[in-house]
């Protein structure tokens, strides 16, 4: 083989691997990504039943109901829309009413969000940026002076 | 007093960095030896000054000097001493100071141990290194100064995020940074080589030990982070494809590629352009990792210190160094002469294959990490890219790499006979197949792919051992000759075999725990029993307990196997005093087959029961054992005389007189 | 001074280290290629070693040697060809001059930057040293911290808790106060004062809800003081009944309280308010925060008005406040306080009004305003020593500076 041929084989193999990887990436990005939705978007019916997505907002005050065993239901709100959520499992340490939360799962036909993952962030003052941005976009006041049910009085 | 002294030392170090960037570089341009010679004391003093500065900050933490704003924000008088110390780098300002300190430490190491380097190269390398240090010193002083004082000091601090009060996490950042920052040396060498317009085999030989050291630290740092996430976050997972994890994983991937391509460059003086580019890219990825973690542009479980202004500052530094070095590369790469020839099937070919796959894998991780950011910028849609994406893109890339891995060390340079090598690996293949059958026999459930992946992992391990066996001609020589051969084998060969063995072990651990983990979530009342993976667990109840700076509810779960009592696990739920924040402490029983992992959930209001989560994670320890083996393997290779930093002595011995040097 | 000497020593050491190589004699230029050749020689030796160990075949070794040899020759050619020409586009300073320039620039630049960011006048303040500093010069917070640190060492020291508890209460750290009172009660035994402190702190910590432990404490006070039942405790018990929806019992409690009230007791109005409130709102329990009669620390509203005082919040106001959410109530109270402050601007002779304003500011945590109101009040009383001493008492009670 000449030098050119050898190099050709090497470059060809490299390009083939890259192309295969690029195809996989494109494929994966279409199928595996999860969109982030707010409760009002869900309440407006913008999300089809059965599609996997992330729902983020605040845990509505007084909505947490513990059922049999580790089953739990609560509502996620952005103060405009309200979506009931059911979950079976152990909640993160920082899960609390009035706190920001991100849940992942699907809507069932009755409009209830069945979550298989519940995330709360590891910081007392932390609100997931998506939640903060979404809430602010909906005109909900955040930051200093915001009515945070757990903290309004002191 | 001490604090101000540290502050002054930091400022002085910044000025020294400015000096070290200008004078040696200037000297190299005009070939003035006396100016180039200043690089060494400058690098050493830069390191000493930053050490003084770092120790002063540590002192402020240890004595709880609440006149330092940084201490107030991140410490508390009741915190145990070890976390007061680790609190120094548990926050943005302190961690950036540590970052610069490690950068200077690597510079000083080159100055001290790089006596074998040509003076010009050394001056240029240290000047480039110092340019990076200068940028970060200015960044520290202007936006993230840890030494700012308060006129009216409060009586107590706000405390360190409790999740960071953990022994593994206390020492995870220094290792991770040593890895990140260590690649700066490879970067400085690459830029210096471009400035001088020459690279050769000698260059690769000088760079390799530094790259290897950085790679070792990064390996251990990532493993520690993963180990911490495993037992502290209470999810039983060990890797989450979280942006911050990816940020440390990308430099690791390209750093691994760099290690291998530098090998080709040293032996055959080929792949020069590529190796230089990799060195630049690897450090650029490290810088990007710093940017991603510190700017908070990406959502992450780790993003606890975020500040857009600082993010912009790091972005500026990032673009200057990445843009500048790539521009220099584009300008000068054409002047680099091509080296030796090789056939596609050869050791070189194998290493090229390794490099192509590793860089492609780096690219897929990069796309997955940045895609949400780009998409949000373009369309405003918010998405998250999680494990499914990486399982579809990253994992398939690893399969051919792992299959090819055992071939590599068997291939001779220049050209090779693939069939002959395959024949030698027959035994490893057979062992892999046996492992596959055994896996299938032991567990009927689990994904169909799992036994195959398990086989690949075992095959990689067997292949690594077989290479050693082949080198010492196991089976065809007598025991005495065997010992002599084992003794004479270069340490770097042991290093290679051990590192590859560690990769196999890691794969086995990952496959075992991902495919065969079992999980049970249930509500238990005292004396309730649950069975999992052959263990019988009895919940005994919870009791309150008071720690040094937290209160906790400690559960007691008796573990028995086949009716024999083994031990009592104590998962706990803690609430820290300052800041008052809950954390979960998992109760873990570790064995070779796997980990029994228990987490205490919420108390059930009605009946006094507790929600309890129990996992069995088969083979999960192999993941970290594999990583630690890679770290040790790096150390063994580093101790080889071939890679020793000061290896070639300046002597006028003639080539022929050099006797083979056994490993010292 | 010592600090500046330390700075100077550090800077001098650095300058010496940086300048030394530049002041040295010109050394004979080292052969640049020596380092490269050393590497190649070493690689050559490795080939021999690998051959010796049988790691490579003889032919492989031969071709590797040949390649290495070619590389050494090329390298040597390069060296002689380009011969490391000194760049002509950059000036070549004398290293000696550069050394002097370094000695001048490094300290000046460092000092300029340091003075911009540093605070050399601030001494270090390790916590232990501050803990042992002269108590007469310490701030209230420092003193509290000292006692707290002491109590972490000896948590069974009842006296410490007893001292700390009322201070916490005054600082509105209600959770801490309740805990401290509870500790003092446990360790030193019951007194009406501690019980009352515990009860009040617990009520405050729960935003005005009289919880079970608080109620028990108040009941205990009534039990201990059979002859002269503390009206405050009785008020809280009645309020707790009201909050639980036991309207009849609450009414009875308030009415008894009124019956036993001495002539002109300032808290009568509060109780009457509550009674009115019950009449107007008998349907459901109201979780209103009442104002205890004679309470020194009103929880969220200024203390009840005496008969001759400027018009404070009306009964309707209080009732309205009771039904508001906590944050709204806070706004409401702030607006009430602002009204009071306005009135006092116009009519500074209202002494009771001043007392109320100071207290209200202090309760709301607006210490600076409280301080200012106190000064204004002092100006308004002129030479009246009786009123002056009442102001002093109030100031010390609230932890304000009294000049």
PDB file of C-alpha atoms in Angstrom, chain B residues 1-9 11-12 14-16 18-19 23 25-26 28-38 41-43 45 49 52 59 63-67 76-78 116-121 141 145 147-156 196 198 200-203 205-206 265-269 337 340-341 412-415 471 473 484-485 488-490 493 641-643 647-656 658-663, chain C residues 2-4 6-8 10-14 17-50 52-56 60 63-64 67-68 70-72 74-75 78-79 82 84-96 98 102 105-107 109-114 117-128 130-131 139 141-146 148 152:
ATOM      1  CA  UNK B   1      -2.979  40.158  60.639  1.00  0.00           C
ATOM      2  CA  UNK B   2      -2.475  36.658  59.302  1.00  0.00           C
ATOM      3  CA  UNK B   3      -5.371  37.157  56.936  1.00  0.00           C
ATOM      4  CA  UNK B   4      -3.993  40.417  55.579  1.00  0.00           C
ATOM      5  CA  UNK B   5      -0.596  38.805  55.162  1.00  0.00           C
ATOM      6  CA  UNK B   6      -2.260  36.116  53.058  1.00  0.00           C
ATOM      7  CA  UNK B   7      -4.042  38.756  51.055  1.00  0.00           C
ATOM      8  CA  UNK B   8      -0.790  40.611  50.417  1.00  0.00           C
ATOM      9  CA  UNK B   9       0.849  37.348  49.371  1.00  0.00           C
ATOM     10  CA  UNK B  11      -1.411  40.212  45.344  1.00  0.00           C
ATOM     11  CA  UNK B  12       2.337  39.677  45.246  1.00  0.00           C
ATOM     12  CA  UNK B  14      -0.264  38.036  40.921  1.00  0.00           C
ATOM     13  CA  UNK B  15       2.558  40.477  40.240  1.00  0.00           C
ATOM     14  CA  UNK B  16       5.071  37.628  40.154  1.00  0.00           C
ATOM     15  CA  UNK B  18       2.884  38.938  35.478  1.00  0.00           C
ATOM     16  CA  UNK B  19       6.684  38.983  35.695  1.00  0.00           C
ATOM     17  CA  UNK B  23      10.416  38.211  31.292  1.00  0.00           C
ATOM     18  CA  UNK B  25       9.197  34.741  27.280  1.00  0.00           C
ATOM     19  CA  UNK B  26      10.997  37.919  26.295  1.00  0.00           C
ATOM     20  CA  UNK B  28      13.420  33.272  24.971  1.00  0.00           C
ATOM     21  CA  UNK B  29      12.682  35.573  22.049  1.00  0.00           C
ATOM     22  CA  UNK B  30      16.060  37.282  22.221  1.00  0.00           C
ATOM     23  CA  UNK B  31      17.929  34.198  23.471  1.00  0.00           C
ATOM     24  CA  UNK B  32      19.014  35.958  26.660  1.00  0.00           C
ATOM     25  CA  UNK B  33      19.803  33.190  29.115  1.00  0.00           C
ATOM     26  CA  UNK B  34      19.777  35.368  32.203  1.00  0.00           C
ATOM     27  CA  UNK B  35      16.239  36.454  31.506  1.00  0.00           C
ATOM     28  CA  UNK B  36      15.094  32.921  30.769  1.00  0.00           C
ATOM     29  CA  UNK B  37      16.695  31.780  34.005  1.00  0.00           C
ATOM     30  CA  UNK B  38      14.275  33.913  36.027  1.00  0.00           C
ATOM     31  CA  UNK B  41      12.655  31.252  40.840  1.00  0.00           C
ATOM     32  CA  UNK B  42       9.523  33.025  39.630  1.00  0.00           C
ATOM     33  CA  UNK B  43       7.578  29.783  39.327  1.00  0.00           C
ATOM     34  CA  UNK B  45       7.997  31.878  44.443  1.00  0.00           C
ATOM     35  CA  UNK B  49       3.263  32.946  47.820  1.00  0.00           C
ATOM     36  CA  UNK B  52       1.089  31.322  52.119  1.00  0.00           C
ATOM     37  CA  UNK B  59      -6.101  29.711  59.303  1.00  0.00           C
ATOM     38  CA  UNK B  63      -9.909  29.992  64.141  1.00  0.00           C
ATOM     39  CA  UNK B  64     -13.328  31.108  62.839  1.00  0.00           C
ATOM     40  CA  UNK B  65     -12.258  34.657  62.068  1.00  0.00           C
ATOM     41  CA  UNK B  66     -15.659  36.096  61.217  1.00  0.00           C
ATOM     42  CA  UNK B  67     -14.166  39.375  60.119  1.00  0.00           C
ATOM     43  CA  UNK B  76     -19.795  28.028  61.516  1.00  0.00           C
ATOM     44  CA  UNK B  77     -18.121  27.909  64.905  1.00  0.00           C
ATOM     45  CA  UNK B  78     -19.648  24.558  65.841  1.00  0.00           C
ATOM     46  CA  UNK B 116      16.305  17.955  31.414  1.00  0.00           C
ATOM     47  CA  UNK B 117      14.354  20.502  29.388  1.00  0.00           C
ATOM     48  CA  UNK B 118      16.064  22.865  26.965  1.00  0.00           C
ATOM     49  CA  UNK B 119      16.221  26.296  28.564  1.00  0.00           C
ATOM     50  CA  UNK B 120      14.172  27.991  25.866  1.00  0.00           C
ATOM     51  CA  UNK B 121      11.385  25.456  26.000  1.00  0.00           C
ATOM     52  CA  UNK B 141      -8.813  39.584  43.064  1.00  0.00           C
ATOM     53  CA  UNK B 145     -11.637  37.725  46.491  1.00  0.00           C
ATOM     54  CA  UNK B 147      -9.949  37.877  51.721  1.00  0.00           C
ATOM     55  CA  UNK B 148     -12.551  40.630  51.831  1.00  0.00           C
ATOM     56  CA  UNK B 149     -13.134  41.811  55.406  1.00  0.00           C
ATOM     57  CA  UNK B 150     -16.078  43.015  57.420  1.00  0.00           C
ATOM     58  CA  UNK B 151     -15.889  46.001  59.747  1.00  0.00           C
ATOM     59  CA  UNK B 152     -18.602  44.629  61.994  1.00  0.00           C
ATOM     60  CA  UNK B 153     -17.979  40.924  62.236  1.00  0.00           C
ATOM     61  CA  UNK B 154     -20.979  38.809  63.220  1.00  0.00           C
ATOM     62  CA  UNK B 155     -20.637  36.318  66.048  1.00  0.00           C
ATOM     63  CA  UNK B 156     -21.198  33.277  63.900  1.00  0.00           C
ATOM     64  CA  UNK B 196       8.997  27.728  18.932  1.00  0.00           C
ATOM     65  CA  UNK B 198       9.150  22.616  16.697  1.00  0.00           C
ATOM     66  CA  UNK B 200       9.508  16.053  18.133  1.00  0.00           C
ATOM     67  CA  UNK B 201       9.709  12.787  19.969  1.00  0.00           C
ATOM     68  CA  UNK B 202      11.640  14.440  22.779  1.00  0.00           C
ATOM     69  CA  UNK B 203       8.786  16.893  23.295  1.00  0.00           C
ATOM     70  CA  UNK B 205       8.592  12.367  26.195  1.00  0.00           C
ATOM     71  CA  UNK B 206       8.747  15.510  28.309  1.00  0.00           C
ATOM     72  CA  UNK B 265       4.502  10.690  19.022  1.00  0.00           C
ATOM     73  CA  UNK B 266       7.295   9.653  21.329  1.00  0.00           C
ATOM     74  CA  UNK B 267       7.927   6.317  19.648  1.00  0.00           C
ATOM     75  CA  UNK B 268       7.339   7.164  16.018  1.00  0.00           C
ATOM     76  CA  UNK B 269       7.385  10.953  15.912  1.00  0.00           C
ATOM     77  CA  UNK B 337       6.986  18.021   9.837  1.00  0.00           C
ATOM     78  CA  UNK B 340       7.189   7.913  10.443  1.00  0.00           C
ATOM     79  CA  UNK B 341       4.942   5.741   8.332  1.00  0.00           C
ATOM     80  CA  UNK B 412       3.824  -4.409  17.065  1.00  0.00           C
ATOM     81  CA  UNK B 413       4.749  -0.975  15.783  1.00  0.00           C
ATOM     82  CA  UNK B 414       4.594  -0.151  12.076  1.00  0.00           C
ATOM     83  CA  UNK B 415       2.743  -3.215  10.808  1.00  0.00           C
ATOM     84  CA  UNK B 471       5.517 -10.993  27.534  1.00  0.00           C
ATOM     85  CA  UNK B 473       6.453 -16.301  27.967  1.00  0.00           C
ATOM     86  CA  UNK B 484      13.674 -13.106  35.940  1.00  0.00           C
ATOM     87  CA  UNK B 485      11.399 -12.047  33.117  1.00  0.00           C
ATOM     88  CA  UNK B 488      12.835  -7.341  34.110  1.00  0.00           C
ATOM     89  CA  UNK B 489       9.566  -6.291  32.578  1.00  0.00           C
ATOM     90  CA  UNK B 490       9.463  -2.499  32.367  1.00  0.00           C
ATOM     91  CA  UNK B 493       4.172  -2.442  30.924  1.00  0.00           C
ATOM     92  CA  UNK B 641      12.606   5.246  34.441  1.00  0.00           C
ATOM     93  CA  UNK B 642      11.463   5.865  30.871  1.00  0.00           C
ATOM     94  CA  UNK B 643       8.897   8.335  32.028  1.00  0.00           C
ATOM     95  CA  UNK B 647      15.247  10.670  33.191  1.00  0.00           C
ATOM     96  CA  UNK B 648      17.865  11.462  30.596  1.00  0.00           C
ATOM     97  CA  UNK B 649      20.925  12.482  32.508  1.00  0.00           C
ATOM     98  CA  UNK B 650      23.273  14.955  30.931  1.00  0.00           C
ATOM     99  CA  UNK B 651      26.187  12.716  30.416  1.00  0.00           C
ATOM    100  CA  UNK B 652      28.517  12.178  27.586  1.00  0.00           C
ATOM    101  CA  UNK B 653      28.308   8.450  27.740  1.00  0.00           C
ATOM    102  CA  UNK B 654      28.310   6.909  24.350  1.00  0.00           C
ATOM    103  CA  UNK B 655      25.223   5.180  23.099  1.00  0.00           C
ATOM    104  CA  UNK B 656      26.869   1.807  22.911  1.00  0.00           C
ATOM    105  CA  UNK B 658      24.598   2.266  27.905  1.00  0.00           C
ATOM    106  CA  UNK B 659      23.710  -0.944  29.626  1.00  0.00           C
ATOM    107  CA  UNK B 660      20.073  -1.875  29.910  1.00  0.00           C
ATOM    108  CA  UNK B 661      18.888  -0.192  33.049  1.00  0.00           C
ATOM    109  CA  UNK B 662      16.714  -2.392  35.189  1.00  0.00           C
ATOM    110  CA  UNK B 663      13.897  -0.650  36.927  1.00  0.00           C
TER     111      UNK B 663
ATOM    112  CA  UNK C   2       4.578  44.626  62.326  1.00  0.00           C
ATOM    113  CA  UNK C   3       2.323  43.803  59.392  1.00  0.00           C
ATOM    114  CA  UNK C   4       4.102  46.319  57.160  1.00  0.00           C
ATOM    115  CA  UNK C   6       6.230  41.455  57.211  1.00  0.00           C
ATOM    116  CA  UNK C   7       5.038  42.780  53.859  1.00  0.00           C
ATOM    117  CA  UNK C   8       8.401  44.414  53.231  1.00  0.00           C
ATOM    118  CA  UNK C  10       8.153  39.147  51.806  1.00  0.00           C
ATOM    119  CA  UNK C  11       8.475  41.574  48.912  1.00  0.00           C
ATOM    120  CA  UNK C  12      12.233  41.866  49.401  1.00  0.00           C
ATOM    121  CA  UNK C  13      12.657  38.086  49.315  1.00  0.00           C
ATOM    122  CA  UNK C  14      10.674  37.866  46.096  1.00  0.00           C
ATOM    123  CA  UNK C  17      14.888  35.801  43.961  1.00  0.00           C
ATOM    124  CA  UNK C  18      13.667  37.302  40.694  1.00  0.00           C
ATOM    125  CA  UNK C  19      16.590  39.670  40.191  1.00  0.00           C
ATOM    126  CA  UNK C  20      19.391  37.279  41.122  1.00  0.00           C
ATOM    127  CA  UNK C  21      19.564  35.316  37.838  1.00  0.00           C
ATOM    128  CA  UNK C  22      19.576  38.573  35.885  1.00  0.00           C
ATOM    129  CA  UNK C  23      22.463  40.001  37.902  1.00  0.00           C
ATOM    130  CA  UNK C  24      24.540  36.865  37.483  1.00  0.00           C
ATOM    131  CA  UNK C  25      27.481  36.689  35.119  1.00  0.00           C
ATOM    132  CA  UNK C  26      26.705  35.649  31.600  1.00  0.00           C
ATOM    133  CA  UNK C  27      27.006  31.899  31.480  1.00  0.00           C
ATOM    134  CA  UNK C  28      28.303  30.041  28.501  1.00  0.00           C
ATOM    135  CA  UNK C  29      25.345  29.210  26.282  1.00  0.00           C
ATOM    136  CA  UNK C  30      24.385  25.616  26.685  1.00  0.00           C
ATOM    137  CA  UNK C  31      23.983  23.530  23.596  1.00  0.00           C
ATOM    138  CA  UNK C  32      20.278  23.605  22.914  1.00  0.00           C
ATOM    139  CA  UNK C  33      20.256  20.201  21.325  1.00  0.00           C
ATOM    140  CA  UNK C  34      21.948  18.532  24.267  1.00  0.00           C
ATOM    141  CA  UNK C  35      18.594  17.928  25.955  1.00  0.00           C
ATOM    142  CA  UNK C  36      17.106  16.427  22.788  1.00  0.00           C
ATOM    143  CA  UNK C  37      20.063  14.209  22.231  1.00  0.00           C
ATOM    144  CA  UNK C  38      19.860  12.972  25.795  1.00  0.00           C
ATOM    145  CA  UNK C  39      16.332  11.780  25.099  1.00  0.00           C
ATOM    146  CA  UNK C  40      17.360  10.030  21.895  1.00  0.00           C
ATOM    147  CA  UNK C  41      20.269   8.345  23.595  1.00  0.00           C
ATOM    148  CA  UNK C  42      17.929   7.131  26.249  1.00  0.00           C
ATOM    149  CA  UNK C  43      15.495   5.789  23.698  1.00  0.00           C
ATOM    150  CA  UNK C  44      18.317   3.983  21.976  1.00  0.00           C
ATOM    151  CA  UNK C  45      19.208   2.364  25.285  1.00  0.00           C
ATOM    152  CA  UNK C  46      15.582   1.335  25.732  1.00  0.00           C
ATOM    153  CA  UNK C  47      15.548  -0.423  22.392  1.00  0.00           C
ATOM    154  CA  UNK C  48      18.567  -2.402  23.492  1.00  0.00           C
ATOM    155  CA  UNK C  49      16.937  -3.171  26.826  1.00  0.00           C
ATOM    156  CA  UNK C  50      13.698  -4.321  25.203  1.00  0.00           C
ATOM    157  CA  UNK C  52      17.513  -7.967  25.781  1.00  0.00           C
ATOM    158  CA  UNK C  53      14.234  -8.728  27.570  1.00  0.00           C
ATOM    159  CA  UNK C  54      12.839 -10.297  24.460  1.00  0.00           C
ATOM    160  CA  UNK C  55      10.033  -7.786  24.189  1.00  0.00           C
ATOM    161  CA  UNK C  56      10.849  -6.966  20.573  1.00  0.00           C
ATOM    162  CA  UNK C  60      12.120  -4.683  14.958  1.00  0.00           C
ATOM    163  CA  UNK C  63      14.510  -0.809  12.139  1.00  0.00           C
ATOM    164  CA  UNK C  64      13.740   1.145  15.322  1.00  0.00           C
ATOM    165  CA  UNK C  67      14.681   5.326  12.538  1.00  0.00           C
ATOM    166  CA  UNK C  68      16.033   6.827  15.741  1.00  0.00           C
ATOM    167  CA  UNK C  70      17.674   9.248  11.206  1.00  0.00           C
ATOM    168  CA  UNK C  71      15.788  11.367  13.730  1.00  0.00           C
ATOM    169  CA  UNK C  72      18.995  12.363  15.505  1.00  0.00           C
ATOM    170  CA  UNK C  74      17.573  15.451  11.228  1.00  0.00           C
ATOM    171  CA  UNK C  75      17.581  17.113  14.618  1.00  0.00           C
ATOM    172  CA  UNK C  78      17.769  21.528  12.143  1.00  0.00           C
ATOM    173  CA  UNK C  79      19.948  22.866  14.902  1.00  0.00           C
ATOM    174  CA  UNK C  82      18.196  27.525  11.989  1.00  0.00           C
ATOM    175  CA  UNK C  84      18.139  29.609  17.295  1.00  0.00           C
ATOM    176  CA  UNK C  85      18.382  33.077  15.908  1.00  0.00           C
ATOM    177  CA  UNK C  86      17.526  35.753  18.393  1.00  0.00           C
ATOM    178  CA  UNK C  87      14.424  37.549  17.262  1.00  0.00           C
ATOM    179  CA  UNK C  88      15.240  40.996  15.971  1.00  0.00           C
ATOM    180  CA  UNK C  89      11.814  42.543  16.384  1.00  0.00           C
ATOM    181  CA  UNK C  90      12.004  42.690  20.153  1.00  0.00           C
ATOM    182  CA  UNK C  91      14.296  45.050  22.061  1.00  0.00           C
ATOM    183  CA  UNK C  92      17.119  43.423  23.985  1.00  0.00           C
ATOM    184  CA  UNK C  93      17.339  45.090  27.355  1.00  0.00           C
ATOM    185  CA  UNK C  94      20.317  44.706  29.591  1.00  0.00           C
ATOM    186  CA  UNK C  95      19.393  42.091  32.194  1.00  0.00           C
ATOM    187  CA  UNK C  96      20.963  44.264  34.885  1.00  0.00           C
ATOM    188  CA  UNK C  98      15.751  44.812  33.944  1.00  0.00           C
ATOM    189  CA  UNK C 102      11.862  44.639  38.579  1.00  0.00           C
ATOM    190  CA  UNK C 105       8.021  47.906  39.734  1.00  0.00           C
ATOM    191  CA  UNK C 106       7.148  44.762  41.717  1.00  0.00           C
ATOM    192  CA  UNK C 107       6.728  46.419  45.136  1.00  0.00           C
ATOM    193  CA  UNK C 109       2.498  47.503  41.680  1.00  0.00           C
ATOM    194  CA  UNK C 110       1.833  45.105  44.557  1.00  0.00           C
ATOM    195  CA  UNK C 111       1.247  47.930  46.991  1.00  0.00           C
ATOM    196  CA  UNK C 112      -1.101  49.776  44.647  1.00  0.00           C
ATOM    197  CA  UNK C 113      -3.233  46.671  44.078  1.00  0.00           C
ATOM    198  CA  UNK C 114      -3.124  45.633  47.717  1.00  0.00           C
ATOM    199  CA  UNK C 117      -8.443  45.538  47.842  1.00  0.00           C
ATOM    200  CA  UNK C 118      -6.953  44.946  51.285  1.00  0.00           C
ATOM    201  CA  UNK C 119      -7.892  46.134  54.755  1.00  0.00           C
ATOM    202  CA  UNK C 120      -4.541  46.381  56.561  1.00  0.00           C
ATOM    203  CA  UNK C 121      -6.072  48.383  59.421  1.00  0.00           C
ATOM    204  CA  UNK C 122      -8.397  45.559  60.470  1.00  0.00           C
ATOM    205  CA  UNK C 123      -6.878  43.210  63.022  1.00  0.00           C
ATOM    206  CA  UNK C 124      -7.531  39.498  62.857  1.00  0.00           C
ATOM    207  CA  UNK C 125     -10.477  38.459  64.963  1.00  0.00           C
ATOM    208  CA  UNK C 126     -10.306  34.786  65.874  1.00  0.00           C
ATOM    209  CA  UNK C 127     -13.486  33.750  67.598  1.00  0.00           C
ATOM    210  CA  UNK C 128     -11.825  32.503  70.782  1.00  0.00           C
ATOM    211  CA  UNK C 130     -13.320  37.689  70.838  1.00  0.00           C
ATOM    212  CA  UNK C 131     -14.940  35.350  73.330  1.00  0.00           C
ATOM    213  CA  UNK C 139     -21.908  44.152  72.233  1.00  0.00           C
ATOM    214  CA  UNK C 141     -24.584  39.902  70.447  1.00  0.00           C
ATOM    215  CA  UNK C 142     -21.080  39.128  71.618  1.00  0.00           C
ATOM    216  CA  UNK C 143     -22.357  38.535  75.114  1.00  0.00           C
ATOM    217  CA  UNK C 144     -25.074  36.250  73.842  1.00  0.00           C
ATOM    218  CA  UNK C 145     -22.551  34.338  71.791  1.00  0.00           C
ATOM    219  CA  UNK C 146     -20.378  33.922  74.872  1.00  0.00           C
ATOM    220  CA  UNK C 148     -24.222  30.276  74.017  1.00  0.00           C
ATOM    221  CA  UNK C 152     -22.678  24.260  74.464  1.00  0.00           C
TER     222      UNK C 152
END
